[in-house]
Short mmCIF file of C-alpha atoms in Angstrom, two decimals:
data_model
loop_
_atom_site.label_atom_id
_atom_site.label_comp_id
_atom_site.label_asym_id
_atom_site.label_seq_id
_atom_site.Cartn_x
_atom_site.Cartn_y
_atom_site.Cartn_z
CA UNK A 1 133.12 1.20 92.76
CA UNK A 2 133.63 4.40 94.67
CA UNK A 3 131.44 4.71 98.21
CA UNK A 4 132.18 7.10 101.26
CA UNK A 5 131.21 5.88 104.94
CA UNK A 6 130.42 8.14 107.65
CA UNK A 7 131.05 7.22 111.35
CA UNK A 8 128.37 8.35 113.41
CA UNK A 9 125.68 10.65 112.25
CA UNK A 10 125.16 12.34 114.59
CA UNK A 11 128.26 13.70 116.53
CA UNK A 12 127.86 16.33 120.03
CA UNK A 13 130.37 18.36 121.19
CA UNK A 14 130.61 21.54 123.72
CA UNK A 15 131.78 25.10 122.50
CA UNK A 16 135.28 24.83 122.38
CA UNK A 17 135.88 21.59 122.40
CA UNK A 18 137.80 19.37 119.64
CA UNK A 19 135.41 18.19 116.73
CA UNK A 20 136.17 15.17 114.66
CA UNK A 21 134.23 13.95 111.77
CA UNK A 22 135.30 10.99 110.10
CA UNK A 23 135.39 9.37 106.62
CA UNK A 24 136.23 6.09 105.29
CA UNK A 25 136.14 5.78 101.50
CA UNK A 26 136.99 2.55 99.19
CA UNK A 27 138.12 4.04 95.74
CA UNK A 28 139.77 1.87 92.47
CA UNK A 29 141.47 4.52 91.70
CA UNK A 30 143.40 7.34 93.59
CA UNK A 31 140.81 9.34 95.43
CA UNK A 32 140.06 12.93 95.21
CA UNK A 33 137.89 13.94 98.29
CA UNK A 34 136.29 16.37 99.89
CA UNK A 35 134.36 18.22 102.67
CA UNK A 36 131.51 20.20 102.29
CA UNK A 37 128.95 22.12 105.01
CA UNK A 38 125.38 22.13 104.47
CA UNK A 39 122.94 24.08 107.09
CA UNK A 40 119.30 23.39 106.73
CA UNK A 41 117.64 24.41 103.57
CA UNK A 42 120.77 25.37 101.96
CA UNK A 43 123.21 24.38 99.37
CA UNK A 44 126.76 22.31 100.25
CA UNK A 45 129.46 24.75 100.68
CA UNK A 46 133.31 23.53 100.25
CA UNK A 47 135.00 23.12 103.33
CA UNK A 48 138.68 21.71 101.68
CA UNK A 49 139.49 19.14 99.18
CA UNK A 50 142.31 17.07 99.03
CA UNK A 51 143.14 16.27 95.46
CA UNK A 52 147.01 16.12 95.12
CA UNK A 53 150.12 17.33 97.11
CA UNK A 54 150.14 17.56 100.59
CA UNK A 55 147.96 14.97 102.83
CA UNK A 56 146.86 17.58 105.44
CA UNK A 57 144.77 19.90 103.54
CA UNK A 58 143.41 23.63 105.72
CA UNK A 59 140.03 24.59 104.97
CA UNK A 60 137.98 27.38 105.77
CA UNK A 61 136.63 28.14 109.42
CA UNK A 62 139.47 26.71 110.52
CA UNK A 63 138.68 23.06 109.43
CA UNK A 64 141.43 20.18 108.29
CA UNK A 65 141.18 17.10 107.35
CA UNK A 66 144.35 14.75 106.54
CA UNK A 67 144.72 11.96 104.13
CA UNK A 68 145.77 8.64 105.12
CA UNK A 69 146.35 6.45 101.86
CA UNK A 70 146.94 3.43 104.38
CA UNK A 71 143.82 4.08 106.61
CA UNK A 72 141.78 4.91 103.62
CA UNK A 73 140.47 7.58 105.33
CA UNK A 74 139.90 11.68 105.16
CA UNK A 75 138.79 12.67 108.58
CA UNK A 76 137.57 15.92 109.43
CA UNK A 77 138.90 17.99 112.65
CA UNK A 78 138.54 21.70 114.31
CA UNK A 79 140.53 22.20 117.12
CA UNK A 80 137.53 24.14 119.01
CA UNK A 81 134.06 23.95 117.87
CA UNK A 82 131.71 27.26 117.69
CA UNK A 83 128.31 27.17 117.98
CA UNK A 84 128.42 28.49 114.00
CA UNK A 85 129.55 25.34 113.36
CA UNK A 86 126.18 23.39 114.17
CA UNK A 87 125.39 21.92 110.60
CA UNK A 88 125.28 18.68 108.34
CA UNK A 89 128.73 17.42 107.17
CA UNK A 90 129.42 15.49 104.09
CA UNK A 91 132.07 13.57 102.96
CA UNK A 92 132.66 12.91 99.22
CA UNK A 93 134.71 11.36 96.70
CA UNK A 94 135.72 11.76 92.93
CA UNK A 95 138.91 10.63 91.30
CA UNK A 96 141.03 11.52 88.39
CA UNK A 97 139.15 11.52 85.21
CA UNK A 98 135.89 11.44 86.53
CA UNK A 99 133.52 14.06 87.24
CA UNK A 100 131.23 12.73 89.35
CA UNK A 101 130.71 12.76 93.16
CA UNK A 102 129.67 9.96 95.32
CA UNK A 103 128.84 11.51 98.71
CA UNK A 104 128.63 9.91 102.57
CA UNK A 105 125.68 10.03 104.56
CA UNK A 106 126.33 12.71 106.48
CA UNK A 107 127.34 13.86 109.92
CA UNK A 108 125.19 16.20 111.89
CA UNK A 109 127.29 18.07 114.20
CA UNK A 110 125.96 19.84 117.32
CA UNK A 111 127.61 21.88 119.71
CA UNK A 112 126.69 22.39 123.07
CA UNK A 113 126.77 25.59 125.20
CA UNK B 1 134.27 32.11 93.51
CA UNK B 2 132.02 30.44 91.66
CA UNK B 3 128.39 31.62 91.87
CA UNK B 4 125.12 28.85 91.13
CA UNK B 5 121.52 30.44 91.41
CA UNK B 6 118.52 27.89 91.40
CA UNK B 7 115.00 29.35 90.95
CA UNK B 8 112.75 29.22 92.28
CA UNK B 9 114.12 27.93 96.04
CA UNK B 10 110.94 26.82 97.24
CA UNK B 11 107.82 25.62 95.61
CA UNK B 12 104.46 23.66 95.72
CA UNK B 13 102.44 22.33 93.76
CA UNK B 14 99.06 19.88 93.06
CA UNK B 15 99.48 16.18 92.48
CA UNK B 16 100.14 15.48 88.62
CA UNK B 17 101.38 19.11 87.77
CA UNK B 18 104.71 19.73 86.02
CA UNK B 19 107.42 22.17 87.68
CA UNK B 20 110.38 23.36 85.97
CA UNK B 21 113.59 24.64 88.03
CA UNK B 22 116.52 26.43 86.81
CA UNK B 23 120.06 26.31 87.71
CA UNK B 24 122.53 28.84 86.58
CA UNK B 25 125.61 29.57 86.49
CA UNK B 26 126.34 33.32 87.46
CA UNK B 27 130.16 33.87 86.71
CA UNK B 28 131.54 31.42 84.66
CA UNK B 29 130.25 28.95 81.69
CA UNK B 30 129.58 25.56 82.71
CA UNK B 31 130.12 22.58 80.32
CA UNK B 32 128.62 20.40 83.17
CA UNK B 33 126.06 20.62 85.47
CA UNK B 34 124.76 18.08 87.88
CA UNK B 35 121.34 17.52 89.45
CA UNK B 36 120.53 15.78 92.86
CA UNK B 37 118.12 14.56 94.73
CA UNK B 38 117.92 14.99 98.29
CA UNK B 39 115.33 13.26 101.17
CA UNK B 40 114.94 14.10 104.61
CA UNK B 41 117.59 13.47 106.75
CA UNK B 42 119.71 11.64 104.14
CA UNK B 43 122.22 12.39 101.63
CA UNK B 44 122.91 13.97 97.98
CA UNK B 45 122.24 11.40 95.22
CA UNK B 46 122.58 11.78 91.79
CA UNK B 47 119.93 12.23 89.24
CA UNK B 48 121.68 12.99 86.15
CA UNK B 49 124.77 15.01 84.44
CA UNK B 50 124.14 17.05 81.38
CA UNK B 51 126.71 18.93 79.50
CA UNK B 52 126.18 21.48 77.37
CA UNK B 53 124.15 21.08 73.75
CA UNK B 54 123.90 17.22 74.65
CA UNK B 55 121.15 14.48 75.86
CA UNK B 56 121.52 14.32 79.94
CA UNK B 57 122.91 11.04 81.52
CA UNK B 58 120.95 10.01 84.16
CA UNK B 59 121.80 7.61 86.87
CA UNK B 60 120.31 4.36 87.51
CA UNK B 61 116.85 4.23 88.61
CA UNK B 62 115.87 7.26 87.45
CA UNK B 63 113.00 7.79 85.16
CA UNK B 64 114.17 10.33 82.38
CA UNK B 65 110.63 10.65 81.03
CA UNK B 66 109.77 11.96 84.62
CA UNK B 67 113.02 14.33 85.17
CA UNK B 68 113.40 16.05 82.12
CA UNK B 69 116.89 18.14 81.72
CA UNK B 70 118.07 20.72 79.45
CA UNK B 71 121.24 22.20 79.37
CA UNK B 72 120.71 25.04 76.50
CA UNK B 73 123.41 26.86 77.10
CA UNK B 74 126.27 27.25 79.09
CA UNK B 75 124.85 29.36 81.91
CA UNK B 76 121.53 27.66 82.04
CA UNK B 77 120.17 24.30 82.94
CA UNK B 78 116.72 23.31 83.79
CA UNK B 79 115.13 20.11 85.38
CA UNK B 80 111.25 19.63 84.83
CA UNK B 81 109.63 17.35 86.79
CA UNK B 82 106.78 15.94 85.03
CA UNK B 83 103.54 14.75 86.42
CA UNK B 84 104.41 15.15 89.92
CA UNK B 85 103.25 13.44 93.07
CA UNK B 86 104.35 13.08 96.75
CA UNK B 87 106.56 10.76 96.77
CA UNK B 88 108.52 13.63 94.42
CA UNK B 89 108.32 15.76 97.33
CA UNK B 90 112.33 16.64 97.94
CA UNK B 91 115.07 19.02 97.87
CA UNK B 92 116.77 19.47 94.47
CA UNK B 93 120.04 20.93 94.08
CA UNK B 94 122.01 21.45 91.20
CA UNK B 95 126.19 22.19 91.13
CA UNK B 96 127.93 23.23 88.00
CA UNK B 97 131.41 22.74 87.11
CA UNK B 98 133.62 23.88 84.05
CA UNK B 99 136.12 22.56 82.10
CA UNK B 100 139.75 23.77 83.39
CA UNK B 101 141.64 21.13 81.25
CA UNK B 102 142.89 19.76 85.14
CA UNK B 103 142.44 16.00 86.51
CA UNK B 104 139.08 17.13 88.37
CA UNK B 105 136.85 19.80 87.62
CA UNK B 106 135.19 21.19 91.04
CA UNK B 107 131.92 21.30 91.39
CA UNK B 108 129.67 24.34 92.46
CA UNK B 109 126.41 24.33 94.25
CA UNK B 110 123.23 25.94 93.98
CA UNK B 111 121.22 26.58 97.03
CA UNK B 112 118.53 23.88 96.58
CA UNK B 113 114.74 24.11 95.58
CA UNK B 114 112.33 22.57 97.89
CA UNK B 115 109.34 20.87 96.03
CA UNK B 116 106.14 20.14 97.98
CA UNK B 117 103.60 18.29 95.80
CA UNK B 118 100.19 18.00 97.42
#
């Protein structure tokens, strides 16, 4: 079975500073995964996906994330935070012939002034 | 990209009342939509998937006498909750995704409805 762990759910950092989210998944099968932004009382919003291809995938806002086959893992990183990017973080995971996605707990990100 | 409506965003209602929300897809056809469920402070699970013209599968646990989906059409898919009470009190968000012939069809999000049952 597919499942996505979150370290930390709650992460502070200050404006400007590095931010670092990060995901652990366990998949059967080889993983699609993804990032996605949720600010309170809104929708998710795709921050980058990694599906195929190249293992350091750019998002929007200036997020990455890079995919480490032998770490299992997808973490998410901004070089220097913005108070815009004070939201809820999720990590998910489908794979190749699904179509369903199994999501982390979430990361709540502040960012300090 | 990919545009998902949900109506309405915010609603209450009395104890044992039904409530119907819709989810649609504004710019492209969607042979799939998904439903969630989502409680304070913790994360997306799923309720169900429904594609188009067919019965909804719904995940374990949930009751589909309770969450009843439809998926009419390919821009349209609605999710009644039937006989509510507080402990159906949540945020509900649907996402969308069509068929592209790929590995993985991407999903698209609706902005969430917030159910308050007194």
């Amino acid at each position: 079975a597919q499942s996505v762990t979150q370290l930390g759910s709650h992460v502070s950092v200050s404006e400007g500073a590095l931010v670092l989210l990060r995901c652990n998944y366990s998949s059967s099968v080889p993983p699609y995964l993804f990032w996605y932004v949720q600010y309170p009382n809104q929708g998710l919003q795709l921050l980058l996906k990694y599906t195929t291809g190249a293992t350091l995938v750019k998002g929007i806002n200036g997020f990455e994330a890079e995919f480490k086959k032998s770490e299992t893992s997808f973490h998410l990183t901004k070089p220097s935070a913005h108070m815009s990017d004070a939201a809820e973080y999720f990590c998910a995971v489908s794979w190749k012939g699904g179509n369903k996605l199994v999501f982390g707990a979430g990361t709540i990100l502040r960012v300090k002034s | 990209g990919a545009v998902v409506s949900q109506h309405p965003s915010r609603v209450i209602c009395k104890s044992g009342t039904s409530v119907k929300i819709e989810c649609r897809s504004l710019d492209f056809q969607a042979t799939t939509m998904f439903w969630y469920r989502q409680f304070p402070k913790q994360s997306l699970m799923l309720m169900a998937t429904s594609n188009e013209g067919s019965k909804a599968t719904y995940e374990q646990g949930v009751e589909k006498d309770k969450f009843l989906i439809n998926h009419a059409s390919l821009t349209l898919s609605t999710l009644t909750v039937t006989s509510a009470h507080p402990e159906d009190s949540s945020f509900y968000i649907c996402s969308a995704s069509a068929s592209s012939g790929g590995a993985y069809n991407e999903q698209f999000f609706g902005p969430g409805t917030r159910l308050t049952v007194l």
